[in-house]
XYZ file of C-alpha atoms in Angstrom:
234
model
C 95.432 117.995 35.381
C 95.753 114.891 33.261
C 95.112 115.837 29.647
C 97.145 113.242 27.741
C 98.402 109.763 28.428
C 99.719 106.648 26.737
C 97.883 103.331 26.607
C 99.642 100.832 24.368
C 99.067 97.481 26.069
C 97.130 94.820 24.200
C 93.645 93.896 25.318
C 94.630 90.339 26.263
C 97.458 91.688 28.439
C 95.029 93.937 30.316
C 92.596 91.056 30.789
C 95.335 89.129 32.546
C 96.881 92.085 34.388
C 93.595 93.181 35.959
C 92.165 89.659 36.419
C 89.117 90.521 34.317
C 86.220 88.068 34.488
C 84.127 89.441 31.616
C 85.634 90.846 28.422
C 83.238 93.371 26.875
C 85.836 95.395 24.988
C 86.833 95.507 21.369
C 90.536 95.689 20.510
C 91.938 99.218 20.475
C 95.081 100.184 18.618
C 98.088 101.137 20.791
C 97.751 104.839 21.545
C 100.745 106.889 22.660
C 98.832 110.158 22.588
C 95.470 109.555 24.230
C 93.512 112.809 24.185
C 90.045 113.815 25.436
C 87.054 112.355 23.534
C 89.095 109.333 22.412
C 88.006 105.795 23.229
C 89.972 104.200 26.072
C 90.094 100.974 28.026
C 88.473 100.947 31.459
C 88.247 98.270 34.133
C 85.034 98.323 36.140
C 82.838 96.064 38.225
C 79.099 95.639 37.582
C 76.407 93.017 38.038
C 75.935 91.459 34.562
C 72.497 91.718 32.995
C 71.967 87.979 32.880
C 69.467 85.832 34.696
C 70.624 84.801 38.144
C 73.532 87.266 38.366
C 73.753 88.868 41.805
C 77.378 89.866 42.326
C 79.493 92.510 40.592
C 81.868 91.083 37.986
C 85.133 92.691 36.939
C 84.941 93.754 33.294
C 87.049 95.388 30.618
C 85.176 97.930 28.510
C 85.869 100.677 26.001
C 84.619 104.118 27.110
C 84.938 107.646 25.770
C 87.187 109.981 27.757
C 85.250 113.010 28.963
C 82.422 112.306 31.393
C 78.886 113.220 30.323
C 76.544 113.363 33.354
C 73.233 111.556 32.965
C 71.371 114.867 33.231
C 73.382 116.637 30.502
C 71.390 118.079 27.588
C 74.041 117.048 25.052
C 77.377 115.191 25.132
C 79.533 118.212 24.298
C 79.956 118.898 28.028
C 82.209 115.843 28.175
C 85.185 117.744 26.734
C 85.161 119.850 29.912
C 84.858 116.843 32.221
C 88.068 114.954 31.505
C 89.256 115.364 35.113
C 87.546 115.302 38.506
C 89.353 116.846 41.471
C 89.734 114.531 44.446
C 88.863 117.406 46.769
C 85.351 117.789 45.322
C 84.578 114.537 43.500
C 82.288 113.219 46.253
C 80.120 116.339 46.303
C 80.195 118.002 42.887
C 76.879 117.359 41.067
C 78.597 116.227 37.858
C 80.521 113.458 39.634
C 78.941 112.527 42.973
C 76.524 109.880 41.675
C 79.243 108.196 39.646
C 81.650 108.379 42.587
C 79.154 106.595 44.806
C 78.976 103.409 42.713
C 80.579 103.811 39.279
C 84.293 103.918 39.934
C 86.747 102.467 37.425
C 90.434 102.021 36.692
C 91.939 103.512 33.556
C 95.074 101.557 32.551
C 97.991 103.662 31.333
C 101.630 103.137 30.452
C 102.225 106.681 31.680
C 100.918 110.205 31.355
C 102.245 113.520 30.067
C 102.733 116.819 31.871
C 104.271 120.056 30.615
C 106.803 122.067 32.603
C 107.275 125.796 31.843
C 110.791 126.908 30.925
C 112.472 130.298 31.099
C 112.033 130.705 27.359
C 108.233 130.818 27.730
C 107.749 127.390 26.257
C 106.826 124.132 27.898
C 108.846 120.941 28.039
C 106.712 117.767 27.960
C 107.532 114.943 30.350
C 106.366 111.350 30.225
C 105.696 110.159 33.771
C 105.723 106.399 34.204
C 106.766 103.607 36.514
C 110.483 102.921 36.600
C 109.785 99.177 36.377
C 107.495 99.561 33.367
C 104.453 98.250 35.231
C 100.987 99.508 34.355
C 99.486 102.575 36.034
C 95.915 102.211 37.309
C 94.475 105.711 37.240
C 91.405 106.288 39.394
C 88.388 107.091 37.270
C 84.614 107.353 37.195
C 82.199 106.309 34.462
C 78.687 107.398 33.600
C 75.827 106.492 31.248
C 74.058 109.042 29.041
C 71.105 108.345 26.745
C 70.665 110.334 23.549
C 67.269 111.270 22.047
C 67.343 108.076 19.933
C 67.677 105.973 23.107
C 71.282 105.036 22.325
C 73.667 104.862 25.256
C 76.977 106.697 25.521
C 79.359 105.551 28.268
C 82.042 108.033 29.281
C 84.739 108.405 31.904
C 86.915 110.899 33.748
C 90.307 110.758 35.514
C 90.453 111.767 39.174
C 93.356 114.102 39.953
C 95.044 115.069 43.197
C 97.867 117.325 44.408
C 101.251 116.161 43.156
C 104.027 115.291 45.601
C 107.294 117.238 45.597
C 108.975 114.678 43.330
C 106.510 115.434 40.536
C 105.005 118.694 41.739
C 107.854 120.732 40.266
C 106.596 119.699 36.831
C 102.880 120.191 37.463
C 100.888 120.700 40.657
C 98.250 118.089 39.765
C 98.601 114.396 39.044
C 96.251 111.457 38.386
C 95.242 109.628 41.545
C 96.778 106.177 41.223
C 95.239 103.114 42.837
C 97.706 100.555 44.135
C 97.134 96.919 43.210
C 96.095 95.820 46.705
C 93.266 98.382 46.657
C 91.861 97.650 43.189
C 89.037 95.449 44.498
C 87.859 98.044 47.010
C 87.997 100.875 44.492
C 85.985 98.923 41.930
C 83.405 97.588 44.406
C 80.127 99.429 43.618
C 78.796 98.397 47.047
C 81.672 99.748 49.115
C 79.930 101.425 52.079
C 81.916 104.686 52.308
C 83.796 105.525 49.084
C 85.371 108.612 50.685
C 87.615 106.203 52.583
C 89.110 105.201 49.227
C 90.421 108.668 48.420
C 94.151 108.532 49.110
C 96.951 111.107 48.775
C 99.123 111.159 45.688
C 102.133 108.912 45.644
C 105.114 109.453 43.411
C 106.898 106.358 44.661
C 108.287 104.284 41.836
C 107.537 106.947 39.205
C 110.069 108.666 36.975
C 109.666 111.696 34.718
C 111.338 111.483 31.321
C 111.687 114.554 29.056
C 110.202 113.772 25.644
C 109.806 115.440 22.263
C 107.379 118.327 21.780
C 105.856 116.205 19.001
C 103.400 115.002 21.650
C 101.903 118.495 21.676
C 100.089 117.683 18.437
C 97.314 115.135 18.977
C 97.754 113.916 15.393
C 101.199 112.556 16.255
C 101.175 109.023 17.580
C 103.712 106.241 18.015
C 106.286 104.842 20.460
C 108.738 107.615 19.564
C 106.609 110.008 21.641
C 107.716 108.360 24.896
C 111.414 108.143 23.985
C 113.705 110.273 26.124
C 115.244 113.449 24.766
C 117.801 115.779 26.299
C 116.103 118.208 28.667
C 116.629 121.919 27.935
C 119.231 123.623 30.105
C 116.932 126.424 31.202
C 114.632 124.241 33.302
């Protein structure tokens, strides 16, 4: 699964990186310990609600991590919907409507996974691109209206089976969308979204052992992604 990640890039950098046409996001503080229910940046494509608009426009928005289906009775279900499995995302009731036309990209500097050790503890790893480039995690977003008619917009990260290079740390990994496929993934009118589901790729990624300080969601800062010496019993 993907239960924590880092997202420290500035809003204006993401606007340029993802060639955003419409900026609808407020500035978020750099977050090196993004956890479920936090607000996160998301890139998506929608037809703006303005007169004469007919085509989807790429936008940057702030969403809450943990998808709340439109039919949910209350938003608490979102804490259980932080990930959607690629194997079932097109058919599972909680995700299939969003998968059909509400796909997004969740920018990340990297994500964390925990590897069991022989001493019955887990060593956290920060998995990121070797060149420092941004990761575009495949996601979905959904709208939910509360009893006061206020809208909550939430998201989830799609996960897939990890390749051997990363699978020894954890058997699941976020599905990453390569730059040349961003437009197709974001296109809400793409005719057959199942064609967009691709196998995991660990190419260009490295796993760096980091401090167990990341285990506590209250800890935050660039020191969380700094390398530490891996334990010998791995």
